[in-house]
Structures are given as structure tokens and as C-alpha cells.
Short mmCIF file of C-alpha atoms in Angstrom, two decimals:
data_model
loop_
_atom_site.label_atom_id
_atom_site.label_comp_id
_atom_site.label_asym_id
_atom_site.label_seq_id
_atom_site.Cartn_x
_atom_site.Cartn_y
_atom_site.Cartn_z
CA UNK U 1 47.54 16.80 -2.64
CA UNK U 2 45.47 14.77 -0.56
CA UNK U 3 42.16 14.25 -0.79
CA UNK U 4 39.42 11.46 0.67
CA UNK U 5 38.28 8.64 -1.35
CA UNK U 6 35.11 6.94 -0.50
CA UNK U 7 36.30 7.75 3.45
CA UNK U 8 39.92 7.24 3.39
CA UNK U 9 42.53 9.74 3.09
CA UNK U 10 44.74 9.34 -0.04
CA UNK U 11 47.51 11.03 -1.52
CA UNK U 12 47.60 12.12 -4.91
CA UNK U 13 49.87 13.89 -7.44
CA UNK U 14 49.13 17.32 -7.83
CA UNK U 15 47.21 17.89 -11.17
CA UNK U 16 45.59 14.39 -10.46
CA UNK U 17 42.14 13.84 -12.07
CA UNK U 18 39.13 12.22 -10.63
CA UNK U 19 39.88 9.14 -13.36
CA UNK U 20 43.00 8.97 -11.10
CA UNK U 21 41.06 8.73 -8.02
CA UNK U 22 39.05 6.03 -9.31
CA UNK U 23 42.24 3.90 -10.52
CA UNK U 24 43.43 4.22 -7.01
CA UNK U 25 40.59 2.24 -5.21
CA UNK U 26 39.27 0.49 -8.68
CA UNK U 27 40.82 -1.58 -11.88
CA UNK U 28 37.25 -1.54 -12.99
CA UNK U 29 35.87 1.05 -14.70
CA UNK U 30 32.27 -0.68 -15.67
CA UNK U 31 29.68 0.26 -13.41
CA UNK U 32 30.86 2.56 -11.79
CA UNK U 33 30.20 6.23 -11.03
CA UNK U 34 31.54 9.22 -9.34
CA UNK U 35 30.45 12.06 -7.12
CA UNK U 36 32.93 14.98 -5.97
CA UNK U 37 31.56 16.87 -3.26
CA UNK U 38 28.53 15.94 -3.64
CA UNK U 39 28.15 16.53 -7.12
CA UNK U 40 27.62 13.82 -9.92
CA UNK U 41 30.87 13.80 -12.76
CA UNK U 42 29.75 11.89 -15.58
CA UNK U 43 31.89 9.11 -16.88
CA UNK U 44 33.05 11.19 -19.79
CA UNK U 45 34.57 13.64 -18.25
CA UNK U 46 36.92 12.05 -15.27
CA UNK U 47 39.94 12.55 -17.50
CA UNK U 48 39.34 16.11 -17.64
CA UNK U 49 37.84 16.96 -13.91
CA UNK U 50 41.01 18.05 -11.78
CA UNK U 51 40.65 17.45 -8.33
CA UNK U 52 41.91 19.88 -5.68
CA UNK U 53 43.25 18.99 -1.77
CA UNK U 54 40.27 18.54 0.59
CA UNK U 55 37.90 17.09 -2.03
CA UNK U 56 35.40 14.57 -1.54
CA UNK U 57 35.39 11.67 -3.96
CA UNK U 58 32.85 8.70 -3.70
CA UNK U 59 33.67 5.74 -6.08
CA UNK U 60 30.56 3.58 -6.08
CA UNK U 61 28.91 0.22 -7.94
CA UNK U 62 26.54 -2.15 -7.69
CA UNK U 63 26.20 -3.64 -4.48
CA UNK U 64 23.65 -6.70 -3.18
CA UNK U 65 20.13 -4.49 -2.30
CA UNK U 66 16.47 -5.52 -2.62
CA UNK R 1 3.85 -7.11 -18.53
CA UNK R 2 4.98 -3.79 -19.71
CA UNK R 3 6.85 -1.89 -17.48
CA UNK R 4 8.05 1.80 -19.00
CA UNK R 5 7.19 0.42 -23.09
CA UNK R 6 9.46 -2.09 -21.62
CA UNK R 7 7.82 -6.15 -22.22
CA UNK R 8 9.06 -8.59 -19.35
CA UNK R 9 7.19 -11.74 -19.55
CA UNK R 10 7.91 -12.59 -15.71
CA UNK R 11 6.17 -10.94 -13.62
CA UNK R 12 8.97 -11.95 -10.08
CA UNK R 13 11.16 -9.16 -9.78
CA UNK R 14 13.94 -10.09 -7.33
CA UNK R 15 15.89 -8.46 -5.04
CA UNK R 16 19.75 -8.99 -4.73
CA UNK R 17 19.79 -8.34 -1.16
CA UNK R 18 20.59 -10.73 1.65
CA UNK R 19 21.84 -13.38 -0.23
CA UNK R 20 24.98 -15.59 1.76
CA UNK R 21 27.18 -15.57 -1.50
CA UNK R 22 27.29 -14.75 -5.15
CA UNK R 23 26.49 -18.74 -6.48
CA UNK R 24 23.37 -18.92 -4.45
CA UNK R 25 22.34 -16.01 -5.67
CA UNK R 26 23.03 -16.67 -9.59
CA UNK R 27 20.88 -20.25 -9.07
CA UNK R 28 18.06 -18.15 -7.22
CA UNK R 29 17.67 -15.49 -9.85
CA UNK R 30 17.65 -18.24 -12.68
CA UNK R 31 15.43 -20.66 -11.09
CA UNK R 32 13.25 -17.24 -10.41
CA UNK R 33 12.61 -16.75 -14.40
CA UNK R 34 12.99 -12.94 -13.08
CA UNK R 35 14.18 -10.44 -15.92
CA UNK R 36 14.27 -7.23 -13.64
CA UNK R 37 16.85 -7.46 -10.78
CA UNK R 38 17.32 -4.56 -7.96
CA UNK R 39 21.05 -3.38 -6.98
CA UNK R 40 22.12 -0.53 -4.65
CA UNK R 41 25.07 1.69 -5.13
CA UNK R 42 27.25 1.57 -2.64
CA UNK R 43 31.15 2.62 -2.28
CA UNK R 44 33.27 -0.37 -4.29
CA UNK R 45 35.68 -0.89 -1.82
CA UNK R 46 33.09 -2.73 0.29
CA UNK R 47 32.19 -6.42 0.83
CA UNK R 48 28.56 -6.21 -0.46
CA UNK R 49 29.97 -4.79 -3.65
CA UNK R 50 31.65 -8.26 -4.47
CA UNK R 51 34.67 -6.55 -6.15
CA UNK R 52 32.32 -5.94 -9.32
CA UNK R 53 31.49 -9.81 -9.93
CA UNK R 54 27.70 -8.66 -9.20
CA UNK R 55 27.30 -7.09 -12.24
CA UNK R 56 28.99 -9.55 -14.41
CA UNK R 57 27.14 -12.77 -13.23
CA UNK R 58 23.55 -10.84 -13.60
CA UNK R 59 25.05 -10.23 -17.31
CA UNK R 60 25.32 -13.70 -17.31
CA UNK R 61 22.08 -14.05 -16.14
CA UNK R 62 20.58 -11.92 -19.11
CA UNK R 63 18.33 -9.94 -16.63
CA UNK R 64 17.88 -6.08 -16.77
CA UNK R 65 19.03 -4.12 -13.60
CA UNK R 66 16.69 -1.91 -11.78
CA UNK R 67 18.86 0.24 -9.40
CA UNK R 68 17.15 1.67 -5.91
CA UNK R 69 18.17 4.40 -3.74
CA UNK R 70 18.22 2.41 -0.54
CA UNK R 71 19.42 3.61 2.81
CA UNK R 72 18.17 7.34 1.59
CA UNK R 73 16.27 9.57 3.66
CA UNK R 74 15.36 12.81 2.29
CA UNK R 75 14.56 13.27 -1.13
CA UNK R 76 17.71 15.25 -2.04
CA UNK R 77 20.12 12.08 -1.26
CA UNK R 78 17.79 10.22 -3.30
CA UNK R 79 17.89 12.39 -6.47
CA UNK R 80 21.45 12.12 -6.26
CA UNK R 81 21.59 8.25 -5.87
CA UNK R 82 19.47 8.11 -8.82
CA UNK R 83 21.45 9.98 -10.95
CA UNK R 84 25.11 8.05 -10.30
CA UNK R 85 23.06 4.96 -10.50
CA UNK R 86 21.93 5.82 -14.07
CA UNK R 87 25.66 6.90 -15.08
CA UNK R 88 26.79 3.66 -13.23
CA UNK R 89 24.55 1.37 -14.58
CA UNK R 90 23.54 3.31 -17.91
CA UNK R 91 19.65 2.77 -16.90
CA UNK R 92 17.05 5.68 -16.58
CA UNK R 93 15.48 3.10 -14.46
CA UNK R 94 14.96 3.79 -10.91
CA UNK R 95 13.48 1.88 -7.88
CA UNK R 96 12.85 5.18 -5.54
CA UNK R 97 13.05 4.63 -1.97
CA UNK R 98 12.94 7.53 0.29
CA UNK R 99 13.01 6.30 4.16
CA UNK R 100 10.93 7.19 6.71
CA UNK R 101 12.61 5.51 9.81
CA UNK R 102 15.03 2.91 10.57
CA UNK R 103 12.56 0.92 12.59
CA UNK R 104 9.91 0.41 10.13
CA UNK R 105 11.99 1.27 6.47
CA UNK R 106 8.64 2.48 5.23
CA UNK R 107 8.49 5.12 2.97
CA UNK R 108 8.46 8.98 3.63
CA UNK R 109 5.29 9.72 1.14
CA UNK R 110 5.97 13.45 1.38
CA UNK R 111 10.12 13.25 0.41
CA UNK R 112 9.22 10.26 -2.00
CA UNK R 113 6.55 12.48 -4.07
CA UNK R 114 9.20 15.07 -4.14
CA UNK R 115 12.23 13.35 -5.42
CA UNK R 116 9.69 11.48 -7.75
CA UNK R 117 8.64 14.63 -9.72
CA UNK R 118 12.31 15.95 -9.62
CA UNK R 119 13.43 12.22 -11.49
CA UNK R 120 10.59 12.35 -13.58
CA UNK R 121 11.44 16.12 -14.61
CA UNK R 122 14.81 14.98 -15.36
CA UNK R 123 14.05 11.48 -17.75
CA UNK R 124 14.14 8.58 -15.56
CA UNK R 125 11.75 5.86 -15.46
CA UNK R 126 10.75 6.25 -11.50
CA UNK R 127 9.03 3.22 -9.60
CA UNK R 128 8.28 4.31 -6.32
CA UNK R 129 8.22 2.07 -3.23
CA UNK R 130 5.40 3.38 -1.68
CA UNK R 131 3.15 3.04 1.04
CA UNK R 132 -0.32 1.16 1.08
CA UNK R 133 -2.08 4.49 0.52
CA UNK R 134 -4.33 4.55 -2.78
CA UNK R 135 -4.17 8.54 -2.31
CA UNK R 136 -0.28 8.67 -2.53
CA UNK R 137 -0.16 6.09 -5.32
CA UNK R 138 -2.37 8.32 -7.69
CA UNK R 139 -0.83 11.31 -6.61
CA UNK R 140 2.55 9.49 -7.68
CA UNK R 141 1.45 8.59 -11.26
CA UNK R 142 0.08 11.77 -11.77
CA UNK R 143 3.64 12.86 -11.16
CA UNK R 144 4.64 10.96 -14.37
CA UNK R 145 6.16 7.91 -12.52
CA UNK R 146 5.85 4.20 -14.28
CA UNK R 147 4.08 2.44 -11.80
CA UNK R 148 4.07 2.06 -8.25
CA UNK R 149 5.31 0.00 -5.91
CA UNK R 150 3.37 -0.21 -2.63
CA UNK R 151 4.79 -2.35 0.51
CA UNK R 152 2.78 -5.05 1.90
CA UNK R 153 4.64 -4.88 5.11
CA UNK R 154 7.98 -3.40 6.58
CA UNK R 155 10.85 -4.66 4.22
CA UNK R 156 12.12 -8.14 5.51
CA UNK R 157 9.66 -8.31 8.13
CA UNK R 158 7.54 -11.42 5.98
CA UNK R 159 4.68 -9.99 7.00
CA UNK R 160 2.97 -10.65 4.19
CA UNK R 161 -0.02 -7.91 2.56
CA UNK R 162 -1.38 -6.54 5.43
CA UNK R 163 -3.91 -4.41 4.29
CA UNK R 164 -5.43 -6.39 1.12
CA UNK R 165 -8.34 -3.87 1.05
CA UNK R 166 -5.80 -1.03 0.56
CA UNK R 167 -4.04 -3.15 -2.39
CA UNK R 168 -7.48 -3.67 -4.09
CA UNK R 169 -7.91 0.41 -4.05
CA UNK R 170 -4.82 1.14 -5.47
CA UNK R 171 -5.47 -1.20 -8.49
CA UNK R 172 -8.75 0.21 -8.82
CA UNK R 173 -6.84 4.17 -9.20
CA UNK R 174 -3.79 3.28 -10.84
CA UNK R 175 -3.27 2.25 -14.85
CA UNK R 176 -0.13 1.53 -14.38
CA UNK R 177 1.39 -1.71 -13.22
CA UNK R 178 0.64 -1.92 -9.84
CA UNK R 179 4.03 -3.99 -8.11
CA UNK R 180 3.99 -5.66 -4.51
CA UNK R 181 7.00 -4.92 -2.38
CA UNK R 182 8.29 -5.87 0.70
CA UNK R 183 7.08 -7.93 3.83
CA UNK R 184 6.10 -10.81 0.87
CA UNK R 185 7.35 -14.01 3.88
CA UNK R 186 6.56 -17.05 1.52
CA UNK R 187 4.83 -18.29 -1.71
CA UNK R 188 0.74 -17.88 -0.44
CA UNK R 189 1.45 -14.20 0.03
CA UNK R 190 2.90 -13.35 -3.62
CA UNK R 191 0.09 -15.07 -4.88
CA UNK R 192 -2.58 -13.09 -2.74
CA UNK R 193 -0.82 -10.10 -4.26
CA UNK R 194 -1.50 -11.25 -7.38
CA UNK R 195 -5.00 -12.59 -6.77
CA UNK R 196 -5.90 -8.82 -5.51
CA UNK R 197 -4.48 -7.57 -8.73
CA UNK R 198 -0.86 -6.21 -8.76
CA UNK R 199 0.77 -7.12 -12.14
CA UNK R 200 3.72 -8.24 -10.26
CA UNK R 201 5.60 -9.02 -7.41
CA UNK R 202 8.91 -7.46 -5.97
CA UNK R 203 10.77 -10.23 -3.76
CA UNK R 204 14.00 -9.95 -2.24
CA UNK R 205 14.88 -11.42 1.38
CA UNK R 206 11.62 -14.26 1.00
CA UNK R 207 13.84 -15.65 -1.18
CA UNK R 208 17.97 -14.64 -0.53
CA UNK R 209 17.30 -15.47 3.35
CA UNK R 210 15.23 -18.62 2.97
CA UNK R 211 16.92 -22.19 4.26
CA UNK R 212 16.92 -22.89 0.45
CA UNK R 213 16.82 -19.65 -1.74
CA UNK R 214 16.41 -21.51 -5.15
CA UNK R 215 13.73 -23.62 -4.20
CA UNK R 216 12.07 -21.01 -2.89
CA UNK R 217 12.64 -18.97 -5.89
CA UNK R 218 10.86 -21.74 -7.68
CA UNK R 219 8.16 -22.11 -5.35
CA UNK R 220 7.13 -18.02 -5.51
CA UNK R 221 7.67 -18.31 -9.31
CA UNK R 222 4.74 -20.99 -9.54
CA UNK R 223 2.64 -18.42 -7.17
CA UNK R 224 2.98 -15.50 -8.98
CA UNK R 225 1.75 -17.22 -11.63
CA UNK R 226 -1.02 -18.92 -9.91
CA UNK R 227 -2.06 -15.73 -8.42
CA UNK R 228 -2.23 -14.39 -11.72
CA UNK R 229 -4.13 -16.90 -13.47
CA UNK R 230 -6.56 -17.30 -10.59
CA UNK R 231 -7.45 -13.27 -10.34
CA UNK R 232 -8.85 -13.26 -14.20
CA UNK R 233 -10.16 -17.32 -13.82
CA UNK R 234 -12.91 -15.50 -11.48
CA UNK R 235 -13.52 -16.67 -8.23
CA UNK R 236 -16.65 -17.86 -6.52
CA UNK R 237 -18.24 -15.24 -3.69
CA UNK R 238 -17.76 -15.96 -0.72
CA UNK R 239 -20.59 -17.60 1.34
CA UNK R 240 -22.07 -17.76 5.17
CA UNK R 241 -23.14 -21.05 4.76
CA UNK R 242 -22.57 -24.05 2.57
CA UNK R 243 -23.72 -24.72 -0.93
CA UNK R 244 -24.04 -28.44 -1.95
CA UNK R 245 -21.10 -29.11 -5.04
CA UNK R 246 -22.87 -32.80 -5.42
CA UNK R 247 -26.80 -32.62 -6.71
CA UNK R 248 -29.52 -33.48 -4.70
CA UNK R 249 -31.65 -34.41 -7.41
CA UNK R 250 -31.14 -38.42 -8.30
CA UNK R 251 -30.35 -39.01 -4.21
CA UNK R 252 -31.59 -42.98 -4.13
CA UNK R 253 -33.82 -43.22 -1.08
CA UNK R 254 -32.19 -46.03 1.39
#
């Protein structure tokens, strides 16, 4: 399956969840938060949000901003 | 000052933005006194997200984040920013910005009032950056937000307050603490922000992009409290012509 994380085009196992998608760009899970096309997942429920090919994930934290 | 049934006794809240490295930064913010800090959200594989060591040295720092929606332009990308900030960052807390233009970065009143009463609706704690406009200040704290945050000036142009009059009008309509941001250039114009009545200041590049962020960090500390002090000390009217300090009465005739 391949799907595009915060721009980039990555592979993932079929079945893979969006807490996957997050350990692929991330080792930190603090302060961050996910949106999959668009849409907001809460923290609590990565494990259990499957993605499917073509999706849109954005894995963001806290950056330097006034 | 009481921000959301929140007490912060400094009244500098600082912006994160701009600064040349993570060290300078730390020194600034603790030299600042500042207890409310601005981050953006932005993807973490990205330089300006410091691989996460952001968050950890403001924990060290013992300051409470106040996320913004910077870089949004319509009110809908700014709802959304909002709400991964708060899962991020586990703060209903919100600086609002909704863009106008990339030449100017002022606010879009009409998107900002929009996304304001959608947050609002929804349980965050909204502080709007604003424009100068009394009008659109009220009309944002009738929309439930927790104060307002009107620019002095386009954001890092150190412009100062341009439009003092405007400031005065929008303490005179609004309960609610009344913050300065943007355009702030150096220490005289946080404290004329405070003199006119704003219960605080919000600095960011004034003091990241100075020669020497931590001294400056100091020296808009001291103004904000200045400011402060001087706008309930009462100040003298101002006057066309002179009025003799030294008596006249007692003058020894030479």
C-alpha cells in the first residue's frame, strides 16, 4: 500500500494503521497529532484507524512560530 | 493577569519564532519572565520543528504553550489547525490567526470572526490576532473569545502601535484582556502599549531577531512593566506651553 506522509510517498504494509504512519517519520509520540485527508484522528485511536492506498497523512508538532 | 480563569503574573508573552537556535531561545524566554509561549504546528520532519527538542526545553522552562494557526488563510484551515494543535499539545488554548495577505500578514476580520465562533462553539479558549478595529474586537468577544489580540503593525515589521487612538478604543469596549501583537520593534513601544492600556504584550521577532535576544528580552520585560505601572500612576495632561516645576514665590531679587 502506499500512501503520502507529510508529502512523501511511503510504502506501507497492507493493514497498516495511521500509528504506523507516524512511527515511520517519528520515534516521538508527544506532541504530536495527526490528520488523514484532511480530517483530525485523535491520539487514541491511531492503533485502530486503518489506512488505505492513496491516503493523505500529515504528522505534525510544535514548530518555532510567534 | 487572568487570561481564560487562567492567573499569569507576567504580562510578556513571547513568541518562539525567528530565533537562530534552540539555546538562545531557552535564555530569551527565561530572562523574559514570560509564562505563555506561542508554537505553530508544522509537519515534524522539518527543520523548524527541532526534532521535538522545542517542546521539551519550554517544559524545562515551566511556561504554558499557546499554539497559533499561522500561515492559515481561510477560516476552515484554521479550525482545523486548532483542533490538531489542541490534540498535539493537549491545550484548548488557541492563538487564532486567519491571514489576509502575504504582504501585510494582517488579519482577515471576516474569516477570523468565523473560525472564532466555530472554536468557541467547540470549547477552546480563542485569542484572536486581530486588527486595530474597536468594532471587530467587540464583535469578537461577543463571540465568546478570551480576549483579543489586536496588531500594532504588520507582524515583524517593528513598526511599533501605529494607531494608539485605535488601541485606547478597544480598551475602552473590551473587558477582557486586551493583548498587543505584532509590529512591537523595541522596548518604548511595549511600554506605550501598556501605557494606553492593554494588559499585556505579545512579542516575538523584537526579541528572537534582535543582535542580543536575551538582553532584549530583559529590556521589554522592564517596559512592560513600566508601561504598566505608569498607565494607573496617572499621568500629567499634556500642555501648549510650559508650567514652572520650581516656585516662583521666595525668588531673591538680585
Amino acid at each position: 500500500m502506499k500512501v503520502v506522509v507529510n508529502g512523501i510517498p511511503q510504502a506501507l504494509p497492507d493493514g497498516a494503521t495511521v500509528a504506523d504512519a507516524v512511527r515511520a517519520v517519528t520515534s516521538v509520540a508527544r506532541g504530536v497529532a495527526v490528520a488523514v485527508n484532511g480530517e483530525v484522528v485523535p491520539r487514541a485511536g491511531w492503533p485502530g484507524a486503518a489506512l488505505r492506498d492513496g491516503d493523505q497523512v500529515e504528522v505534525l508538532t510544535a514548530a518555532q512560530g510567534g | 493577569m487572568r487570561i481564560a480563569g487562567v492567573e499569569l503574573r507576567s504580562r510578556l508573552i513571547l513568541g518562539t519564532g525567528g530565533a537562530s537556535n534552540l539555546d538562545i531561545l531557552e535564555r530569551a524566554i527565561k530572562e523574559s519572565g514570560s509564562e505563555l509561549v506561542t508554537v505553530s504546528l508544522r509537519r515534524v520532519d522539518t527543520a523548524a520543528t527541532m526534532s521535538g527538542g522545542l517542546l521539551d526545553m519550554l517544559d524545562r522552562c515551566g511556561v504554558r504553550v499557546l499554539p497559533n494557526t499561522a500561515g492559515c488563510y481561510t477560516a476552515r484551515e484554521a479550525v482545523k489547525v486548532a483542533h490538531l494543535a489542541r490534540e498535539a499539545f493537549e491545550t484548548p488554548w488557541v492563538k487564532l490567526e486567519v491571514i489576509g495577505d502575504e504582504r501585510t500578514l494582517l488579519p482577515d476580520g471576516v474569516e477570523l470572526l468565523r473560525a472564532a465562533e466555530e472554536l468557541v462553539a467547540d470549547g477552546f479558549q480563542v485569542l484572536p490576532y486581530t486588527t486595530d478595529d474597536p468594532i471587530l474586537a467587540r464583535r469578537l468577544v461577543d463571540a465568546g473569545c478570551a480576549g483579543v489580540m489586536p496588531a500594532g503593525s504588520p507582524i515583524g515589521s517593528g513598526l511599533g502601535v501605529s494607531n494608539p487612538h485605535h488601541l485606547q478604543l478597544i480598551r475602552q469596549s473590551v473587558d477582557l484582556p486586551v493583548i498587543l501583537d505584532a509590529g512591537i520593534g523595541t522596548a518604548s513601544d511595549a511600554a506605550l502599549a501598556m501605557e494606553l492600556g492593554c494588559d499585556a504584550v505579545m512579542v516575538a521577532s523584537a526579541i528572537t531577531r534582535a543582535a542580543d535576544p536575551v538582553r532584549m528580552a530583559a529590556a521589554i520585560r522592564h517596559a512592560i512593566e513600566a508601561g504598566w505601572l505608569a498607565a494607573r500612576a496617572g499621568r500629567i495632561p499634556r500642555r501648549f506651553h510650559a508650567l514652572a516645576s520650581t516656585p516662583d514665590e521666595g525668588r531673591p531679587h538680585l
